[in-house]
Short mmCIF file of C-alpha atoms and ligand atoms in Angstrom, two decimals:
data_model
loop_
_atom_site.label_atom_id
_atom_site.label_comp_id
_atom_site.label_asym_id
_atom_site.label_seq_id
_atom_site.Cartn_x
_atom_site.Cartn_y
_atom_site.Cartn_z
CA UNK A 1 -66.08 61.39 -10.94
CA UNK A 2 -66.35 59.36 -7.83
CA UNK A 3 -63.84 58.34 -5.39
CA UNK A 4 -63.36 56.35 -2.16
CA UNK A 5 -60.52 58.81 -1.03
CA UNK A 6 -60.02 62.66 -1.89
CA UNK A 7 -56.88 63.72 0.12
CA UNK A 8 -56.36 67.22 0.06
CA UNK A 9 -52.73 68.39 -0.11
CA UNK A 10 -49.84 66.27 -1.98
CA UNK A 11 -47.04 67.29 0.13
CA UNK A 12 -45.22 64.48 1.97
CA UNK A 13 -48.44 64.00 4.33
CA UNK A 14 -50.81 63.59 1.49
CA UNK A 15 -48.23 61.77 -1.06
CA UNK A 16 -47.16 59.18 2.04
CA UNK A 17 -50.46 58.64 2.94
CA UNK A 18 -52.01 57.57 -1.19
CA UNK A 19 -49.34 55.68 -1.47
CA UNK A 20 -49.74 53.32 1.12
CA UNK A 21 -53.64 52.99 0.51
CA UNK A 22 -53.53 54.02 -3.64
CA UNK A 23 -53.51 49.93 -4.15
CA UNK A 24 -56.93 49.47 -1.80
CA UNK A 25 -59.42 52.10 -2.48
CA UNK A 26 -60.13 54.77 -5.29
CA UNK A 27 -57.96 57.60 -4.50
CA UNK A 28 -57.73 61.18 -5.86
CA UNK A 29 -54.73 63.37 -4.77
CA UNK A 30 -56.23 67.12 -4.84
CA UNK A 31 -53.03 69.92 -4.71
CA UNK A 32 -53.61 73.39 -4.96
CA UNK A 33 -50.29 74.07 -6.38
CA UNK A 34 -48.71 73.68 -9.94
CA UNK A 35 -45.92 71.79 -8.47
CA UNK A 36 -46.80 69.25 -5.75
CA UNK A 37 -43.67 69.70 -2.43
CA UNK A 38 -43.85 73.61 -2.72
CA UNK A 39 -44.89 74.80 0.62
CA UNK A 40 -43.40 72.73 3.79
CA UNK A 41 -42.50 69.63 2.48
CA UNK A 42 -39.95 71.48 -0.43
CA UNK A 43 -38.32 73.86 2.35
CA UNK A 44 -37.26 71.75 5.34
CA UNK A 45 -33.69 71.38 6.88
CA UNK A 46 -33.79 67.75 5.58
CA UNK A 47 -32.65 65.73 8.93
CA UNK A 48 -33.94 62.82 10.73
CA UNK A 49 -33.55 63.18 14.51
CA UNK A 50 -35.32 61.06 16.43
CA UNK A 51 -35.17 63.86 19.79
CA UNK A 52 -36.83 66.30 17.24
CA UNK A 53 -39.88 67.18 18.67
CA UNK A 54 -39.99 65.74 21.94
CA UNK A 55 -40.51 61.92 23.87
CA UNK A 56 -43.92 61.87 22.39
CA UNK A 57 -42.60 62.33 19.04
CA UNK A 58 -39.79 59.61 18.86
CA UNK A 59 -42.06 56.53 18.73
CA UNK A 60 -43.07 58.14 15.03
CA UNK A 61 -39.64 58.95 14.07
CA UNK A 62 -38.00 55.85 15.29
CA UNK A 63 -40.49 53.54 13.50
CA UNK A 64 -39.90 55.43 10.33
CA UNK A 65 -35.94 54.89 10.54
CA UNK A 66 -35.93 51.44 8.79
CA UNK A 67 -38.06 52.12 5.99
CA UNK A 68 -36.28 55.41 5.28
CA UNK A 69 -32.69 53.48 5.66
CA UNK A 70 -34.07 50.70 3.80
CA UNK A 71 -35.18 52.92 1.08
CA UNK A 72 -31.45 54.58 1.12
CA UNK A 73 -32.98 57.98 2.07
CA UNK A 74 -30.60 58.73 5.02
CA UNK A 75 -27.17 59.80 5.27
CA UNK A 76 -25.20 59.65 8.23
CA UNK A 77 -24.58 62.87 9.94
CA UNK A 78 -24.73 62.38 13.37
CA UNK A 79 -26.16 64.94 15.83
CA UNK A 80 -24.33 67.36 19.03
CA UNK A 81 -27.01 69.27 21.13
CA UNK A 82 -24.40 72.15 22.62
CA UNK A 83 -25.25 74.21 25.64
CA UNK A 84 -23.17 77.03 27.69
CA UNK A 85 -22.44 76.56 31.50
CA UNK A 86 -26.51 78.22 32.80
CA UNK A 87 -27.46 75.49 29.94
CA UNK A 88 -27.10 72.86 32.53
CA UNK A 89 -30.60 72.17 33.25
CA UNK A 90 -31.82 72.06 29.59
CA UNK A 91 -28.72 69.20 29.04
CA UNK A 92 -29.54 67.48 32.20
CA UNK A 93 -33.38 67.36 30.86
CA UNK A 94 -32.70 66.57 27.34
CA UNK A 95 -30.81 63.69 28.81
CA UNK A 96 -33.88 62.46 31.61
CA UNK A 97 -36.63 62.91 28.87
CA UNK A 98 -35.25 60.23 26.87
CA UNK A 99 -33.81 57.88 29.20
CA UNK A 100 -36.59 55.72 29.21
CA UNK A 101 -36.73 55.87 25.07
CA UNK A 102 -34.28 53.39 22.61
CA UNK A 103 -32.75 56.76 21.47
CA UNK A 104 -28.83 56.40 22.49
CA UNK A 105 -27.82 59.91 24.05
CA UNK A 106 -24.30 60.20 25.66
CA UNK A 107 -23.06 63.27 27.36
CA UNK A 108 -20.04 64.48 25.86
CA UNK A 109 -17.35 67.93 25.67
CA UNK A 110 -18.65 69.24 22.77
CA UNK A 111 -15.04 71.32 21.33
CA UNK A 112 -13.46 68.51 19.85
CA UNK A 113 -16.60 67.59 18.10
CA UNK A 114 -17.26 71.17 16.51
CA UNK A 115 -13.97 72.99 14.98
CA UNK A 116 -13.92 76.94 15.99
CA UNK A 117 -16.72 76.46 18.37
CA UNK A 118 -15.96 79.15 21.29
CA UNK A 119 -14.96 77.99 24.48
CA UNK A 120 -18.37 79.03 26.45
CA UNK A 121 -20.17 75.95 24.81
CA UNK A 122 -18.66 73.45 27.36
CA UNK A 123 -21.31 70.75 27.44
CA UNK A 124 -22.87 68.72 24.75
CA UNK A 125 -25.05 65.64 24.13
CA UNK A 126 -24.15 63.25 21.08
CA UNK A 127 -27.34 61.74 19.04
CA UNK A 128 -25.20 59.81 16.85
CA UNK A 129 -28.04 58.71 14.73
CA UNK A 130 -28.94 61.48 13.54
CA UNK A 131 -29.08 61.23 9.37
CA UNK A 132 -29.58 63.68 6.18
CA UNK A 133 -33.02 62.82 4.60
CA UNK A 134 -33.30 62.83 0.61
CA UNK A 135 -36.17 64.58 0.94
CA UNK A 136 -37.00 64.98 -2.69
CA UNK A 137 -36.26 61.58 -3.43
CA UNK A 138 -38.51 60.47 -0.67
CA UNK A 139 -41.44 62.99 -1.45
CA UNK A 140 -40.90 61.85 -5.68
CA UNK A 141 -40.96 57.97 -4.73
CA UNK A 142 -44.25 58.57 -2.72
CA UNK A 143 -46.24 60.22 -5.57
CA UNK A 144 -44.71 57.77 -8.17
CA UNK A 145 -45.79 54.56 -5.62
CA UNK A 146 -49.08 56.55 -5.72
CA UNK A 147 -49.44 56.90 -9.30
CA UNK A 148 -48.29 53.41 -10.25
CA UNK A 149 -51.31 51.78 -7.62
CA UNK A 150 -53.67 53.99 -9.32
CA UNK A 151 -54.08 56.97 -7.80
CA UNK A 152 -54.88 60.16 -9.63
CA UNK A 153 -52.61 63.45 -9.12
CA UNK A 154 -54.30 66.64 -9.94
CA UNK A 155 -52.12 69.79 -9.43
CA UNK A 156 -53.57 73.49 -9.68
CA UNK A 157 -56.86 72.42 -8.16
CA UNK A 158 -57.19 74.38 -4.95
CA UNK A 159 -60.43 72.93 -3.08
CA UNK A 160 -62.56 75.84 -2.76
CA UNK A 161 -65.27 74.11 -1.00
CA UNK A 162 -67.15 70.60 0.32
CA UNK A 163 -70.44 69.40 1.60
CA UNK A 164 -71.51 66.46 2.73
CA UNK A 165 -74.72 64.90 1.66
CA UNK A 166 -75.62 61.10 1.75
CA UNK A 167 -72.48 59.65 3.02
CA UNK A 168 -70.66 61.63 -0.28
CA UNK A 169 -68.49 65.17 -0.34
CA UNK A 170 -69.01 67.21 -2.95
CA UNK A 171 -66.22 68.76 -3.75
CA UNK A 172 -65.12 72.21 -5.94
CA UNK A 173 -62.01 73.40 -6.78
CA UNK A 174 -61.24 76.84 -7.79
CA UNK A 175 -60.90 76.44 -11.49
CA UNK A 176 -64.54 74.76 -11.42
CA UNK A 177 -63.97 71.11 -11.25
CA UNK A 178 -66.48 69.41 -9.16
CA UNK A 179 -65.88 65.39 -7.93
CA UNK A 180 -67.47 63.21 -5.28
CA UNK A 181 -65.62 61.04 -2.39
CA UNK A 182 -66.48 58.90 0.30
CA UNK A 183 -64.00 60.56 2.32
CA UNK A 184 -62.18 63.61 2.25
CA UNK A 185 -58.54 63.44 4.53
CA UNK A 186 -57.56 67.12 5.39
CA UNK A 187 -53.63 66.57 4.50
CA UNK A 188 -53.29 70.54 3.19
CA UNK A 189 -50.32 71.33 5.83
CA UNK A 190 -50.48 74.84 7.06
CA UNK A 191 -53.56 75.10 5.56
CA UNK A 192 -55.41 72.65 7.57
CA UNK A 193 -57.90 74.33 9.45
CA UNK A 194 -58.67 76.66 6.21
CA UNK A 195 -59.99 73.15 4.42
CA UNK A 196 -61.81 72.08 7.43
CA UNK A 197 -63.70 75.20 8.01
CA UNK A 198 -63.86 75.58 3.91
CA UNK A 199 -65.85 71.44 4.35
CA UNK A 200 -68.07 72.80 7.23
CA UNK A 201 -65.82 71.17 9.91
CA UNK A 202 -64.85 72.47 13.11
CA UNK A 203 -61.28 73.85 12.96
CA UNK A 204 -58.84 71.68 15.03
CA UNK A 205 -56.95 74.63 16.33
CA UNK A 206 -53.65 74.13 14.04
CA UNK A 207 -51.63 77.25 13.66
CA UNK A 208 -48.53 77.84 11.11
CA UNK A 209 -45.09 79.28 12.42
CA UNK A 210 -42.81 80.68 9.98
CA UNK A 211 -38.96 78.92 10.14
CA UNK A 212 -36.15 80.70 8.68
CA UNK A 213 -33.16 78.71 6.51
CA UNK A 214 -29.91 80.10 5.50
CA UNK A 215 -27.39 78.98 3.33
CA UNK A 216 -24.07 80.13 4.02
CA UNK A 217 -19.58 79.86 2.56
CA UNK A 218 -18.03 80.02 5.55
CA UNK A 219 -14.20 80.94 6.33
CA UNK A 220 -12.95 78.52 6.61
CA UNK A 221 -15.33 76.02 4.91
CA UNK A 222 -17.30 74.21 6.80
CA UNK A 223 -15.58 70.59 7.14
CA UNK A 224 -18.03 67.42 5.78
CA UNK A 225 -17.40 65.45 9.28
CA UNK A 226 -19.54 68.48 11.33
CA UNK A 227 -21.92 66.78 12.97
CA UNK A 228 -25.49 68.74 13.28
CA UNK A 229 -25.04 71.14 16.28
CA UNK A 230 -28.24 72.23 17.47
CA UNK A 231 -28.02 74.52 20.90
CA UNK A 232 -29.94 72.72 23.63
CA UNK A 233 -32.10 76.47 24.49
CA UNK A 234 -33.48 76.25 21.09
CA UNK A 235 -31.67 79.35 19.47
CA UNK A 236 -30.24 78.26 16.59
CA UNK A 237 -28.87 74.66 14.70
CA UNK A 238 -26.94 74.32 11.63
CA UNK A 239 -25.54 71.18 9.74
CA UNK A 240 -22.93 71.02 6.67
CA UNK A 241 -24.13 70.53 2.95
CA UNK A 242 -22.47 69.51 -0.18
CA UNK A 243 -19.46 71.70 -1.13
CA UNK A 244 -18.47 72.75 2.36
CA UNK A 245 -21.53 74.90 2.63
CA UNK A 246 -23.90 75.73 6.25
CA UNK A 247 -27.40 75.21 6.32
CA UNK A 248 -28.11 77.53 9.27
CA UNK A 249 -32.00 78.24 11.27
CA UNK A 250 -32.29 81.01 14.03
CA UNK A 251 -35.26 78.36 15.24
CA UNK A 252 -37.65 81.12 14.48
CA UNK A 253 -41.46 80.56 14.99
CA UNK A 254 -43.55 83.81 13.81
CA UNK A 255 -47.38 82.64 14.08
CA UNK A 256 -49.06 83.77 11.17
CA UNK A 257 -52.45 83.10 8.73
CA UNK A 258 -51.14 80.45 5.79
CA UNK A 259 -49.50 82.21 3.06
CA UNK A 260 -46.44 81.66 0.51
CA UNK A 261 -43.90 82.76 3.32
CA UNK A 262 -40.68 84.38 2.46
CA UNK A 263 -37.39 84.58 4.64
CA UNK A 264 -37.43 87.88 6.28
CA UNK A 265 -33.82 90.24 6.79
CA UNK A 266 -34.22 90.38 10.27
CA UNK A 267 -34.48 86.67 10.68
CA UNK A 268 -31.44 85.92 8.42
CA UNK A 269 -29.65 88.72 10.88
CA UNK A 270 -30.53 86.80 13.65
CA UNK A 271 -29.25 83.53 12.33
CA UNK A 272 -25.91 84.77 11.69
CA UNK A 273 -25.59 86.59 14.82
CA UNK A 274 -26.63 83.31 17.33
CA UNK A 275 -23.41 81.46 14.86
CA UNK A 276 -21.03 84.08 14.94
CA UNK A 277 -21.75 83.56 18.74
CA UNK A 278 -21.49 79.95 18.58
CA UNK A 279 -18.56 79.77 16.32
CA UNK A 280 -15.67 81.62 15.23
CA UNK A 281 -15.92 81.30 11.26
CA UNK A 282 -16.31 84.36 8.91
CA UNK A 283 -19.63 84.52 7.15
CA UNK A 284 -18.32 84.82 3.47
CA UNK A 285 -21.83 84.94 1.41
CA UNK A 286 -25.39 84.70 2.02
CA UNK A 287 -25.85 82.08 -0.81
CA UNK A 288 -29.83 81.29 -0.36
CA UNK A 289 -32.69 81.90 2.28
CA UNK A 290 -35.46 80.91 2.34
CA UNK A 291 -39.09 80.25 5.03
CA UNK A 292 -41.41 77.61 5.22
CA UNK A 293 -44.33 76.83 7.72
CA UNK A 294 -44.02 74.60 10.48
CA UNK A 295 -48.06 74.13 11.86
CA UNK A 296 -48.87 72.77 15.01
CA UNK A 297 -51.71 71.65 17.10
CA UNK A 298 -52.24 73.42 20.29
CA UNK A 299 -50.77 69.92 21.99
CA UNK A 300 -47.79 70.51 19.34
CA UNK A 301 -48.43 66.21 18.64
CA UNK A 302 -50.29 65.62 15.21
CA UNK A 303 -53.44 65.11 14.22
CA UNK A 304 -54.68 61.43 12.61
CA UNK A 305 -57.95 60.48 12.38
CA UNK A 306 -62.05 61.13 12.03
CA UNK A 307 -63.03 63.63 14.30
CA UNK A 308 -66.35 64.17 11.95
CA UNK A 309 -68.05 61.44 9.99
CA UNK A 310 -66.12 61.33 6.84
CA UNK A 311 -63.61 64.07 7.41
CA UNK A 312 -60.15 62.07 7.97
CA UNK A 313 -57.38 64.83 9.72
CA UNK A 314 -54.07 64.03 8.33
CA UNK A 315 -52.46 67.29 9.86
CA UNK A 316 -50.43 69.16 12.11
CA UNK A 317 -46.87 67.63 11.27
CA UNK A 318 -45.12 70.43 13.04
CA UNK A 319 -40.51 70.07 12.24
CA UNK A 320 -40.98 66.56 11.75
CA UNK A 321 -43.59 65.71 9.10
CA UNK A 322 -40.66 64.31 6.60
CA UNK A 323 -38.95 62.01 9.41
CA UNK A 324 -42.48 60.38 10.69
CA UNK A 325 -43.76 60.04 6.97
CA UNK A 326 -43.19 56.35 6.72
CA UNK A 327 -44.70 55.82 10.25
CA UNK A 328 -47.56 58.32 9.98
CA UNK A 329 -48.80 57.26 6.66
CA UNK A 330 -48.99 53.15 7.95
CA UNK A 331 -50.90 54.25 10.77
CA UNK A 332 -53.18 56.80 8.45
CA UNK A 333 -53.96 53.88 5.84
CA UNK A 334 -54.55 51.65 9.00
CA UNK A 335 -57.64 54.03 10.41
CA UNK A 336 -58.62 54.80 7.06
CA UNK A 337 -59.19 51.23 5.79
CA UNK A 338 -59.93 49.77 8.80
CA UNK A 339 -57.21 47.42 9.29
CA UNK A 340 -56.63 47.95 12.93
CA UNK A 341 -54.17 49.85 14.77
CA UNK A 342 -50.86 49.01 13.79
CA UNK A 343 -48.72 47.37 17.03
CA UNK A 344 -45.93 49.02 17.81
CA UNK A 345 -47.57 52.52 18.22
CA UNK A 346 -50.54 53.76 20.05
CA UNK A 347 -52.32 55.80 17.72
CA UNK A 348 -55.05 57.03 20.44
CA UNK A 349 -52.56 59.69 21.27
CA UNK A 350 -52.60 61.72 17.85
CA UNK A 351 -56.64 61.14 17.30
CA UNK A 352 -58.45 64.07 16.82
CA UNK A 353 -60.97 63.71 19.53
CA UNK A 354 -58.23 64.77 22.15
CA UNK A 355 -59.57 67.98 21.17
CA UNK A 356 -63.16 67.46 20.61
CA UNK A 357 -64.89 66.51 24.45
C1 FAD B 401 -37.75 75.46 7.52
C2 FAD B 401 -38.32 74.11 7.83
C3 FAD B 401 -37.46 73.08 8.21
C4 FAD B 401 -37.98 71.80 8.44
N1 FAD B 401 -37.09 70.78 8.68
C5 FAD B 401 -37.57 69.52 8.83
C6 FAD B 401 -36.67 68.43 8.99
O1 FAD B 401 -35.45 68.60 8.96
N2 FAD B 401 -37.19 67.18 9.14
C7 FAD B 401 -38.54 66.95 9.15
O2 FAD B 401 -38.97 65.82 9.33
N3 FAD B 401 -39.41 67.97 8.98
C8 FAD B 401 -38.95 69.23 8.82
N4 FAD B 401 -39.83 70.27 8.64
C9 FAD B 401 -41.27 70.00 8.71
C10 FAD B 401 -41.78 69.39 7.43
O3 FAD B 401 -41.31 70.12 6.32
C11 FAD B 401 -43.32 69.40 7.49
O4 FAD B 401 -43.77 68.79 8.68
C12 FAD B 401 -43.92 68.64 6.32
O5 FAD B 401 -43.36 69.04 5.11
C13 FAD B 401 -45.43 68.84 6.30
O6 FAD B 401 -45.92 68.17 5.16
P1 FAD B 401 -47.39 68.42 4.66
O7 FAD B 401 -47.60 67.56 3.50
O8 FAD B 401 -48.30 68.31 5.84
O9 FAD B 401 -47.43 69.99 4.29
P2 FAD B 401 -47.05 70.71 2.89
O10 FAD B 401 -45.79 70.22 2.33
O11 FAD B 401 -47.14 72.18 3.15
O12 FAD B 401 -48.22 70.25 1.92
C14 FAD B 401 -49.54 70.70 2.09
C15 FAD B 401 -50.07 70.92 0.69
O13 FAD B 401 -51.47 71.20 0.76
C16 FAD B 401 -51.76 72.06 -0.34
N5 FAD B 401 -53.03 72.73 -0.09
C17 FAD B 401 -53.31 73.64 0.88
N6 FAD B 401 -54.60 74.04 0.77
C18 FAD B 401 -55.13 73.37 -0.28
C19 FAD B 401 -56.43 73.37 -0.87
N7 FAD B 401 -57.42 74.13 -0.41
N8 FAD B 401 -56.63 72.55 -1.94
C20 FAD B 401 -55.62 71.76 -2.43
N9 FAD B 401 -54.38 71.75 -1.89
C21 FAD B 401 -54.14 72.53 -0.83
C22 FAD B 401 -50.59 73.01 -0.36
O14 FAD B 401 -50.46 73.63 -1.62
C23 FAD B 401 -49.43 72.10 -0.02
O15 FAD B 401 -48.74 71.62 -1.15
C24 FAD B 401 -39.36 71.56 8.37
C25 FAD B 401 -40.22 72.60 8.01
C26 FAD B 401 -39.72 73.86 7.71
C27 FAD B 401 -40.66 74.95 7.30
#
């Protein structure tokens, strides 16, 4: 079989991306697991926050907000970054780095915004924008856009290996099927350097760090107006779910070779310490935790583009691969089929060859 496209990975990078080019090339969706979403893209916190991630971030994030509002994937939840009295500086330069951004940030006193939160927490930031993301709706309506413009899903097909002869990849997967492409887009999450150096291609450096999610029953319950409250120093956030529950993260990141990552005791410890210290509700039951993998560049931006003739990076989407989707995908399909850089974002500043002079 011969394709224009094999895109490796059908998480919410390689599912975004087929379905935006599915209707203009030949596309085959290659996922090494039974169920497509598994890994990263089934285990995030599920919020769109367009300070997530940084200044250099926002451009994707913001650009993505329509078509994820138009699509009726977000909810509105509204965002509190809290910090303690020696948390000045990190307010003050949460506030500075996006001053010159469209994202509306208001210093504000965060204790009427957060019931039970102990009086130490004394200053706050509002990002009242901040939304839920239906993440499974959004990841399902990607592969079903993809599979209605014609491209072909195969799940348990792990690519074992490619080489490139004659402007064509050959490419195996482990249970022996063997098809050719025109290109091959590296879209396999925290597995993204494995593929590369698995196709003969220069690793781009991209490392996965484990992130730890709790869910919690609180006493009392948590109330459905909470905003998210994330702490400004980066040791913990948490935001309510359906039924009065917390969804709770110590903002852990454990380095670590690409594997099917489990949440660890000491991390779930650590979680509900850094509340109990942030708030004074009773932690009733440990409903679920569970730990994806977060994978970064060494630049922590992603990575979009051809660094090698043929091999199209699609990689690297870090805490914020299911709030850029709709922006990262147009500008993906854009390099891939040629159709110029889209206008409204620069994508020089995510291309591979940052790392390749
Ligand atoms: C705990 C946690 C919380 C997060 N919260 C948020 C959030 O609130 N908002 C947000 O925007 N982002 C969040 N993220 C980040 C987001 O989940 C990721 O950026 C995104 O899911 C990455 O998507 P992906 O498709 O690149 O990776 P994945 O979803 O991991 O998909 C990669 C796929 O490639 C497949 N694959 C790997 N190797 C091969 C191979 N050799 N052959 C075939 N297939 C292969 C894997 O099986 C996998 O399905 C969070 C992440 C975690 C872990």
């Amino acid at each position: 079989m011969r394709y224009d496209i094999a895109i490796v990975g059908a998480g919410i990078a390689g599912a975004s991306l087929a379905a935006k080019i599915g209707d203009r090339a030949r596309v085959l969706l290659l996922e090494g697991e039974e169920r497509p979403g598994y890994h990263a893209t089934g285990r995030s916190a599920a919020f769109w926050s367009e300070t997530y991630g940084g200044p250099h971030i926002q451009p994707l994030t913001t650009a993505s907000g329509p078509v994820l509002k138009a699509g009726g994937y977000l909810d509105p939840l509204g965002a509190v970054h809290i910090g303690r009295d020696e948390d000045a500086g990190a307010i003050a330069a949460l506030l500075d780095e996006f001053a010159a951004t469209p994202v509306a940030l208001t210093g504000v006193d965060p204790q009427p915004l957060v019931p039970g939160l102990r009086p130490t927490w004394t200053r706050g930031v509002s990002e009242p924008t901040c939304a839920y993301i239906d993440v499974a709706r959004l990841h399902g309506d990607y592969l079903a856009q993809a599979a209605r413009s014609g491209t072909e899903l195969v799940s348990g097909a792990r690519v074992a290996a490619a080489t490139r002869r004659d402007d064509t990849w050959r490419i195996e997967t482990e249970d022996g099927r063997v098809v050719a492409a025109t290109i091959l887009v590296d879209a396999a999450g925290a597995w993204a350097d494995e593929v590369a150096a698995r196709s003969g291609v220069v690793p781009m450096g991209i490392t996965p760090y484990r992130r730890t999610m709790v869910q919690l029953q609180t006493d009392p319950p948590v109330p459905a107006t909470l905003p998210f409250v994330i702490d400004v120093s980066g040791g913990f956030y948490f935001k309510p779910e359906a039924g009065g529950r917390l969804w709770l993260s110590p903002h852990d990141e454990h380095p670590m070779v690409a594997h099917d990552v489990a949440a660890e005791e000491l991390d779930v410890a650590i979680a509900i310490d850094r509340l109990e210290q942030a708030v004074d509700w009773r932690v009733v039951r440990v409903e679920r935790r569970w730990a994806g993998l977060r994978s970064f560049a060494p630049d922590r931006l992603p990575v979009y583009g051809m660094a090698e003739p043929g091999f199209f990076w699609f990689a690297g989407q870090g805490g914020f691969g299911i709030q850029t989707a709709p922006a990262a995908a147009r500008i993906g399909a854009a390099l891939l089929l040629g159709a110029g850089p889209p206008d409204d974002i620069d994508p020089a500043r995510y291309a591979p060859q940052r790392f390749r002079r």
